[in-house]
Structures are given as C-alpha cells and as structure tokens.
C-alpha cells in the first residue's frame, strides 16, 4: 500500500476518474455521430469518408493517444477505488443493506466490467484490424470498415450482444454523467435538476443512437 | 406485539460474534425501540444472561449516540429519525427484526451493538474547528452573515455525528459527515478563512482512517437522521480542488 498512486487522496482519485470519464463521454458523441452515417442509404460512402478521416488525420492521432490514456486511467482508478471500497468494510452486514439508493449507482463497477469486455470484442473487430494485429474478415480490405461493420450488424448473435452491452452502457452513462459533476463539486441547488436531466437525455440518446444501427441493419438485410 | 429479534452478539473486540435469536412478547406499539430492547434486557438479566449492549444517551434524537442497523437500514425503516426516535408502531405483530452494529473498518465493534466511532473524533481533531479563540458572544450584527449562508451553515451543523452515513454507504465512506463538518464553517466568515487548510487536513485524516471513497450513490443522504444534503459533498470536493490547485503553499 506504499504505492504513490494509492496514497493519492480519495477526492484526487475520484476527480481524475471523473475528468477521464467526461472526456470519454465527449468522445462517445463523436463516435455516435460517425456511426450514424451507417444508416444512410449510400453504400457506406459517408462512413468510409469519416473513418478514413479519423484514421489519417494527425490531430485525431494525437487525440487517439489521449483517449487511450483516459480510458486506461479511468479503468485503473475504477479498479483501485473498488478494491479500497471493498476493504473499508471487512465484515459485511448479515442482513443486506436496504438503504435508499439509485439502483444503477450500485452496479457501476459491474456495468464497467461489461463495457470493458465489450471493448475487447470491439477492438478485435475494428481497432486491432486497423493496427494490423488482427486480420480482417476474408475478402474484406483492411481499411474497409463499412463492410466489416455491415457483416457484424447483419449477424443476429453479434447484434444481440451489441444491444445488451449498449443498454448496460446507457445505465453506466446515466449515473456517471451526473456523478462526474458531483465529484468535480459542480452540484448545488442551481445545477442539480439540470444535471440529472442532462444525464438521462445523454444516456438515452447515446445508447438508443448506437442501438438504432444494428436494429436498422437487421430489419433491412 | 410478539416479536422475534435476531441480534448481533459479540463478547469483545476480538470475539468472532454471531447472530442470536430472542423472543419478546407483549410489546406495546406505543413503546420506543429502546424500551423494547430494555424489556429484552430485563428478561435476559432475570434469566441470568448477559444483557445486549447498545449505545444510547439522550433518547431524544439530538446526541448522536444511538447506532443500530435495523433490518438492513441505519436507524430503522423511517426517514429523518435516529434509533431512539423509532417506535414499535413502525413494525407489525410477529415481525422478525434484525439488529446489527454499524459495519466499517474504521468503526470496530467493541461489544455487541456498540462500535468505536473515535475515527470521527480524529477527523474533527484534524481541522473541524475555528482555531482562534472567539471570546464571548459577539454583537448581533458586528459580522454580517447573509440569512442564506446562516441557514446553510445551520443545516450542515445539524449533523450529530452518529455515523449512519458510513453505515449505509456501500463503501463505508465518511464523506457526508466530513463535508457537513467542513460546510458548517465554510458558509460563515469566521470559518471560511481556514477552509483551505481545514479541507485538506480533514480529507487526509478521513483517508488515513480507512473510510471508503464516495461513489455518489447517495444512500447517506437518504439515511441521515438529520437529512444532511449531498450538496455538502460537492462543496467539499470543490474546496479540496481549489485548495490543491489554487492555494499557495504555506510555511
């Protein structure tokens, strides 16, 4: 426990995690924007253009590193905080705690793990192909992300996993959005209701937006 | 009312402890929860058994001594009250009631249902005070304090330090308590001047004592007998950040 990171104050860890989370929240909007071009009836013209830009622009490459760092930091701090929190109550209650809490907030770690597992699948399907670590599906060009996405979304099993993962991510986002502001100290009677509403709208828009795509492909093909 | 009680019994700090079952009969719905426990203890004493040890003092909800985790909730099923303000009319005839001590690494069990909440005192000692002697009562309006600030300070100062926030928190975090003790001073000019030093010292003490980290689940706010707001935690967080980022180094 003499590690410097572990000695970092509780609020320091939470704030860092919150800031990294907010960066990921912003990134998801960009990601959603690009993905939604998949439901344009243009045989992937816009999507290819967007993914081509994201894959070649230098500024985006810098952000890719920042994004990766934010993701890692968010996950590492999440695990450290989870362990610390577990250790702070060595003897558990006989009768389970029935205190009033928001249901979702209790499962942030669990939904976080689901998202992490989904990210591994997601990286194998797309990001690692781009990096050349994983071969693209047979007959598909390494840079043809439109065909790769279309192949996956027309597969009902993959789409089902995708939809479940995205619903759980929506739950994670709903709590994390307002939680990040609370941690940063931006919560009092002027913001409270507004932030809670924004969190719900954001979570629903992002989750529903991403889910729309496999639903669209399953119906169309 | 006839009740089955499942109570945590533990001889001392090193004993492993366990849940024991007791029966009490003829409890009046008008009696308080503690009067019911007093009845049980009378039974135990008459049967030559060790009575159940539990903390209580004022029995009117202002001292913060009582601390029972009843059926999975600190201070029982009702909102905004302490265990001593809980009455048996909140239960039904034939109920089984689980009674446990607060559970947290920083609150070790001393005996049965009594835990050592000295950790809270240590947090207060780290900075929960105004360090100049303020003398006698000052002139009413010598230091102008806006009504809003006075109200907010009083709301935070309502914290009786019972530890229900820690008990209810899934992470055994003390942030609601610590933030209330910071906020009560931060809203007033006499206390504000020391916020920078206070918030850092108290958070450091809180972390060192082994309390968990807040996950913004807000069980503390729901279970607090004085209904302390989690807005205080946000106030503590921003003051802590301000102190770390903006404040000059002293000494």
XYZ file of C-alpha atoms in Angstrom:
472
model
C 0.000 0.000 0.000
C 3.007 2.297 -0.193
C 2.372 2.920 -3.842
C 2.169 6.650 -4.621
C -0.981 6.218 -6.663
C -2.714 4.535 -3.754
C -1.638 7.303 -1.415
C -3.235 9.877 -3.697
C -6.175 11.423 -1.820
C -9.624 9.899 -2.257
C -11.017 13.057 -3.854
C -7.949 13.330 -6.109
C -8.562 9.846 -7.459
C -12.253 10.478 -7.915
C -11.686 13.781 -9.718
C -9.130 12.218 -12.074
C -11.508 9.378 -12.793
C -14.362 11.832 -13.346
C -12.343 14.019 -15.736
C -11.228 10.972 -17.736
C -14.858 9.820 -17.771
C -16.094 13.197 -19.019
C -13.550 13.046 -21.843
C -14.878 9.593 -22.778
C -18.434 10.987 -22.605
C -17.496 13.675 -25.158
C -15.730 11.140 -27.361
C -18.809 8.898 -27.448
C -20.783 11.733 -29.062
C -18.206 11.949 -31.870
C -18.231 8.170 -32.234
C -22.032 8.125 -32.359
C -22.086 10.889 -34.956
C -19.796 8.903 -37.252
C -21.614 5.601 -36.679
C -24.977 7.114 -37.515
C -23.746 7.688 -41.088
C -24.029 3.870 -41.351
C -27.803 4.167 -41.663
C -27.533 6.495 -44.673
C -28.563 4.699 -47.837
C -25.248 5.411 -49.591
C -23.437 2.044 -49.503
C -21.140 3.431 -46.821
C -19.882 6.478 -48.722
C -20.125 8.863 -45.759
C -18.975 6.257 -43.240
C -15.899 5.408 -45.337
C -15.087 9.112 -45.654
C -15.465 9.665 -41.885
C -13.496 6.593 -40.835
C -10.861 7.446 -43.444
C -10.515 10.925 -41.932
C -10.320 9.531 -38.383
C -7.690 7.049 -39.495
C -5.416 9.530 -41.265
C -5.711 12.972 -39.624
C -2.734 13.787 -37.378
C -4.736 15.751 -34.835
C -7.032 12.746 -34.479
C -3.994 10.522 -33.951
C -2.897 12.717 -31.030
C -6.400 12.500 -29.590
C -6.290 8.746 -30.045
C -3.379 8.604 -27.581
C -5.161 10.921 -25.136
C -8.288 8.818 -25.477
C -6.417 5.575 -24.825
C -4.748 7.128 -21.783
C -8.074 8.431 -20.460
C -9.669 5.023 -20.904
C -6.823 3.215 -19.139
C -6.716 5.758 -16.310
C -10.487 5.549 -15.856
C -10.351 1.749 -15.673
C -7.295 1.527 -13.398
C -8.682 4.105 -10.953
C -12.051 2.373 -11.063
C -10.472 -0.914 -10.032
C -8.309 0.722 -7.306
C -11.305 2.578 -5.845
C -13.404 -0.578 -5.979
C -10.792 -2.543 -4.047
C -10.370 0.229 -1.474
C -14.129 0.408 -1.039
C -14.385 -3.348 -0.554
C -11.643 -3.219 2.076
C -13.334 -0.445 4.015
C -15.997 -2.903 5.217
C -14.234 -6.197 6.052
C -17.211 -7.627 7.989
C -20.351 -7.358 5.867
C -23.884 -6.976 7.171
C -25.859 -10.116 7.961
C -28.978 -8.541 6.524
C -28.306 -6.862 3.167
C -28.237 -3.117 3.150
C -31.643 -1.803 2.116
C -30.851 1.888 2.205
C -32.467 4.022 -0.484
C -30.019 4.477 -3.323
C -30.340 4.828 -7.024
C -30.352 1.234 -8.245
C -27.864 1.787 -11.070
C -25.211 3.513 -8.969
C -24.574 0.275 -7.075
C -23.598 -1.559 -10.238
C -21.182 0.943 -11.781
C -18.268 -1.448 -11.372
C -20.235 -4.343 -12.866
C -21.528 -2.384 -15.858
C -17.983 -1.035 -16.224
C -16.620 -4.591 -16.481
C -19.259 -5.434 -19.118
C -18.195 -2.374 -21.122
C -14.532 -3.412 -20.792
C -15.315 -6.915 -22.100
C -17.327 -5.428 -24.953
C -14.435 -3.081 -25.744
C -12.110 -6.077 -26.142
C -14.527 -7.593 -28.697
C -14.896 -4.192 -30.341
C -11.120 -3.681 -30.563
C -10.609 -7.161 -32.089
C -13.289 -6.388 -34.676
C -12.096 -2.931 -35.678
C -9.216 -1.170 -33.952
C -6.764 -4.089 -33.966
C -7.575 -4.666 -37.656
C -6.547 -1.079 -38.339
C -3.342 -1.583 -36.343
C -2.678 -4.806 -38.313
C -2.696 -7.059 -35.215
C -5.838 -8.889 -36.327
C -6.627 -9.947 -39.904
C -9.810 -8.532 -41.434
C -12.618 -10.975 -42.315
C -11.829 -12.975 -45.508
C -12.309 -10.994 -48.684
C -12.508 -7.624 -46.904
C -9.918 -4.867 -47.308
C -8.037 -3.784 -44.121
C -9.459 -0.263 -44.416
C -12.990 -1.209 -45.406
C -14.642 -0.632 -42.045
C -18.047 -0.220 -43.674
C -18.099 -3.846 -44.908
C -16.743 -5.078 -41.563
C -19.478 -3.223 -39.675
C -22.150 -4.409 -42.106
C -21.027 -8.048 -41.762
C -21.235 -7.789 -37.970
C -24.534 -5.936 -37.760
C -26.274 -8.368 -40.118
C -25.223 -11.182 -37.749
C -28.099 -11.514 -35.224
C -25.882 -13.027 -32.497
C -23.376 -10.161 -32.639
C -26.188 -7.607 -32.819
C -27.848 -9.113 -29.743
C -24.592 -8.914 -27.752
C -24.098 -5.365 -29.046
C -27.578 -4.239 -27.997
C -27.274 -5.747 -24.494
C -23.831 -4.192 -23.997
C -25.083 -0.803 -25.172
C -28.121 -0.879 -22.849
C -25.793 -1.587 -19.907
C -23.517 1.208 -21.108
C -26.532 3.529 -21.092
C -27.061 2.691 -17.404
C -23.377 3.338 -16.719
C -23.518 6.665 -18.545
C -26.673 7.867 -16.799
C -25.080 7.607 -13.373
C -21.575 8.598 -14.440
C -22.640 11.813 -16.142
C -24.206 13.355 -13.044
C -21.678 11.635 -10.791
C -18.754 13.340 -12.546
C -20.244 16.782 -11.898
C -20.879 15.955 -8.243
C -17.275 14.790 -7.865
C -15.963 17.949 -9.500
C -18.005 19.929 -6.983
C -20.402 21.312 -9.583
C -23.531 20.418 -7.719
C -25.824 22.612 -5.744
C -29.409 23.721 -5.977
C -28.764 25.689 -9.192
C -27.465 22.719 -11.182
C -28.846 19.602 -9.509
C -32.056 19.061 -11.511
C -30.493 20.270 -14.757
C -27.536 17.879 -14.491
C -29.764 14.920 -13.612
C -31.978 15.620 -16.637
C -28.999 16.100 -18.933
C -27.554 12.791 -17.714
C -30.752 10.943 -18.583
C -31.076 12.602 -22.004
C -27.417 11.936 -22.791
C -27.585 8.266 -21.737
C -30.783 7.604 -23.692
C -29.559 9.421 -26.826
C -26.192 7.638 -26.855
C -27.498 4.152 -26.068
C -30.527 4.432 -28.381
C -28.421 6.040 -31.121
C -25.915 3.189 -31.183
C -28.638 0.526 -30.876
C -30.536 2.046 -33.815
C -27.784 0.861 -36.187
C -27.933 -2.946 -35.627
C -31.758 -2.731 -35.499
C -31.713 -0.913 -38.844
C -29.380 -3.497 -40.414
C -31.332 -6.472 -39.018
C -34.566 -5.114 -40.497
C -33.049 -4.057 -43.806
C -30.981 -7.179 -44.581
C -46.912 -7.345 19.933
C -44.825 -10.505 19.833
C -41.506 -10.224 18.043
C -38.543 -12.357 17.020
C -35.252 -10.493 17.345
C -32.078 -11.548 15.571
C -29.316 -9.638 17.303
C -25.558 -9.496 16.719
C -23.819 -10.669 19.902
C -20.086 -10.245 20.322
C -18.323 -10.528 23.701
C -15.487 -8.134 22.911
C -13.455 -6.632 20.070
C -11.587 -9.863 19.377
C -14.552 -12.244 19.632
C -15.894 -13.508 16.292
C -19.513 -12.882 17.215
C -22.720 -14.073 15.602
C -26.459 -13.600 15.295
C -28.567 -14.923 18.193
C -32.358 -15.221 18.181
C -34.552 -13.878 21.002
C -38.306 -13.650 21.535
C -40.072 -10.739 23.212
C -43.764 -10.817 23.933
C -46.317 -8.234 24.996
C -44.530 -5.234 23.488
C -46.739 -2.124 23.315
C -46.882 -0.480 19.853
C -46.523 2.847 21.689
C -43.205 1.914 23.247
C -39.967 3.077 21.689
C -37.491 0.714 20.044
C -35.145 1.120 23.006
C -37.923 0.414 25.507
C -38.472 -2.837 23.629
C -34.738 -3.617 23.939
C -34.896 -2.654 27.623
C -37.675 -5.257 28.008
C -35.471 -7.861 26.352
C -32.542 -6.979 28.599
C -34.755 -7.238 31.676
C -35.723 -10.752 30.518
C -32.065 -11.655 29.975
C -30.977 -10.320 33.371
C -33.777 -12.237 35.099
C -32.661 -15.369 33.249
C -29.089 -14.766 34.434
C -27.845 -13.946 30.946
C -25.654 -11.096 29.721
C -27.871 -8.188 28.526
C -27.418 -6.828 24.985
C -25.027 -3.867 24.953
C -26.115 -0.916 22.788
C -25.272 2.789 22.654
C -27.859 5.344 23.750
C -27.837 8.580 25.658
C -30.290 11.450 25.213
C -33.094 9.332 23.720
C -34.494 12.424 22.013
C -32.604 12.426 18.729
C -30.002 15.113 19.354
C -26.897 13.472 20.799
C -25.935 11.077 18.006
C -25.065 8.239 20.350
C -27.533 5.602 19.229
C -26.480 3.491 16.313
C -28.450 0.426 15.343
C -28.627 -1.132 11.901
C -32.226 -2.379 11.869
C -33.489 -4.673 9.093
C -30.798 -3.515 6.700
C -31.108 0.221 7.395
C -29.351 2.512 9.871
C -31.804 3.859 12.480
C -34.543 1.602 11.114
C -37.167 1.960 8.405
C -38.208 5.590 8.883
C -36.598 8.642 7.299
C -35.075 11.508 9.217
C -35.016 9.969 12.684
C -32.490 8.339 14.990
C -32.969 4.877 16.514
C -34.163 6.407 19.785
C -36.981 8.200 17.929
C -38.177 4.945 16.368
C -41.350 3.458 17.818
C -42.684 -0.073 17.717
C -45.747 1.084 15.744
C -43.413 1.081 12.730
C -43.378 -2.731 12.990
C -46.113 -5.377 12.894
C -47.003 -8.147 15.291
C -44.989 -11.285 14.541
C -42.173 -9.444 12.722
C -38.611 -10.706 12.715
C -36.243 -7.794 13.331
C -32.524 -7.955 12.547
C -30.374 -5.708 14.728
C -26.712 -5.241 13.844
C -23.934 -2.794 14.703
C -22.550 -0.242 12.200
C -20.113 -2.030 9.910
C -16.951 -0.289 8.738
C -13.230 -0.890 9.045
C -12.940 2.489 10.757
C -15.728 1.600 13.244
C -14.582 -1.591 15.021
C -17.131 -3.372 17.214
C -16.388 -3.010 20.947
C -19.192 -5.227 22.223
C -22.498 -6.491 20.776
C -24.045 -3.479 19.047
C -21.543 -0.876 20.254
C -18.894 0.357 17.817
C -15.944 2.677 18.368
C -16.655 5.903 16.466
C -13.434 7.529 17.649
C -12.458 7.845 13.990
C -14.942 10.724 13.687
C -13.271 12.495 16.619
C -9.903 12.126 14.907
C -11.293 13.744 11.743
C -12.647 16.653 13.809
C -9.304 16.980 15.591
C -7.615 17.307 12.200
C -9.408 20.567 11.416
C -13.076 20.635 12.363
C -12.805 23.807 14.420
C -12.085 27.528 14.265
C -8.592 27.883 15.643
C -8.812 31.361 17.170
C -10.500 31.912 20.494
C -13.584 33.912 19.612
C -14.252 35.073 23.170
C -17.775 35.824 24.403
C -20.926 36.231 22.326
C -20.276 38.942 19.706
C -22.614 41.870 18.935
C -25.508 40.654 16.830
C -24.556 42.324 13.569
C -20.860 43.021 14.133
C -20.059 40.436 11.481
C -22.749 40.496 8.817
C -23.816 36.997 7.729
C -26.446 36.709 4.974
C -29.510 34.744 6.046
C -28.978 32.196 3.269
C -25.443 31.415 4.497
C -26.584 31.213 8.111
C -29.294 28.723 7.099
C -26.919 26.594 5.065
C -24.372 26.563 7.853
C -27.040 25.543 10.354
C -28.298 22.788 8.018
C -24.789 21.314 7.899
C -24.249 21.847 11.622
C -27.329 19.702 12.298
C -25.053 16.682 11.794
C -24.933 14.796 15.094
C -22.043 12.559 14.030
C -23.951 9.318 14.558
C -22.256 7.573 11.617
C -25.411 6.429 9.803
C -23.879 7.793 6.580
C -20.896 5.452 6.952
C -23.146 2.555 7.978
C -25.453 2.919 4.983
C -22.737 3.619 2.405
C -21.846 0.583 0.287
C -18.242 1.798 0.507
C -18.317 2.785 4.201
C -17.391 6.297 3.114
C -17.451 9.155 5.622
C -17.737 11.917 3.045
C -21.181 13.140 4.117
C -20.025 13.565 7.717
C -16.724 15.219 6.765
C -18.374 17.513 4.232
C -21.004 18.635 6.758
C -18.263 19.469 9.249
C -16.457 21.476 6.558
C -19.584 23.183 5.187
C -20.825 24.439 8.578
C -17.709 26.620 8.786
C -17.315 27.393 5.089
C -20.638 29.273 4.962
C -19.562 31.631 7.766
C -16.893 34.365 7.634
C -15.295 33.150 10.876
C -14.794 29.676 9.465
C -14.234 30.495 5.796
C -10.699 31.848 6.296
C -9.443 28.406 7.299
C -11.285 26.344 4.663
C -8.163 25.716 2.570
C -6.219 24.219 5.451
C -9.246 22.543 7.011
C -10.471 20.699 3.926
C -7.027 19.241 3.172
C -6.366 18.154 6.761
C -9.787 16.597 7.274
C -9.786 14.724 3.955
C -6.290 13.432 4.717
C -7.417 12.210 8.146
C -10.526 10.609 6.641
C -8.448 8.716 4.058
C -5.878 7.579 6.619
C -8.563 6.156 8.909
C -9.678 3.646 6.286
C -13.062 5.000 5.211
C -14.076 4.175 1.632
C -14.466 6.531 -1.296
C -17.763 8.128 -2.243
C -19.433 6.575 -5.320
C -22.261 9.116 -5.391
C -24.934 6.557 -4.513
C -26.497 8.982 -2.015
C -27.619 6.309 0.476
C -26.064 8.556 3.144
C -28.414 11.428 2.354
C -31.427 9.096 2.370
C -30.485 7.542 5.723
C -29.132 10.601 7.570
C -31.373 11.272 10.584
C -30.681 14.993 10.126
C -31.153 14.825 6.322
C -27.794 16.416 5.548
C -27.582 17.186 1.822
C -25.041 15.631 -0.528
C -24.574 19.158 -1.918
C -22.167 19.464 1.036
C -20.007 16.734 -0.523
C -19.836 18.735 -3.746
C -18.860 21.787 -1.668
C -16.102 19.772 -0.003
C -14.905 18.451 -3.371
C -14.671 21.887 -4.962
C -12.965 23.358 -1.900
C -10.498 20.472 -1.891
C -9.774 21.006 -5.595
C -9.452 24.760 -5.114
C -7.063 24.153 -2.213
C -4.904 21.744 -4.198
C -4.913 23.734 -7.442
C -5.112 27.396 -6.442
C -3.838 27.794 -2.890
C -0.284 28.942 -2.208
C 1.949 26.668 -0.181
C 2.174 27.680 3.450
C 5.284 27.592 5.622
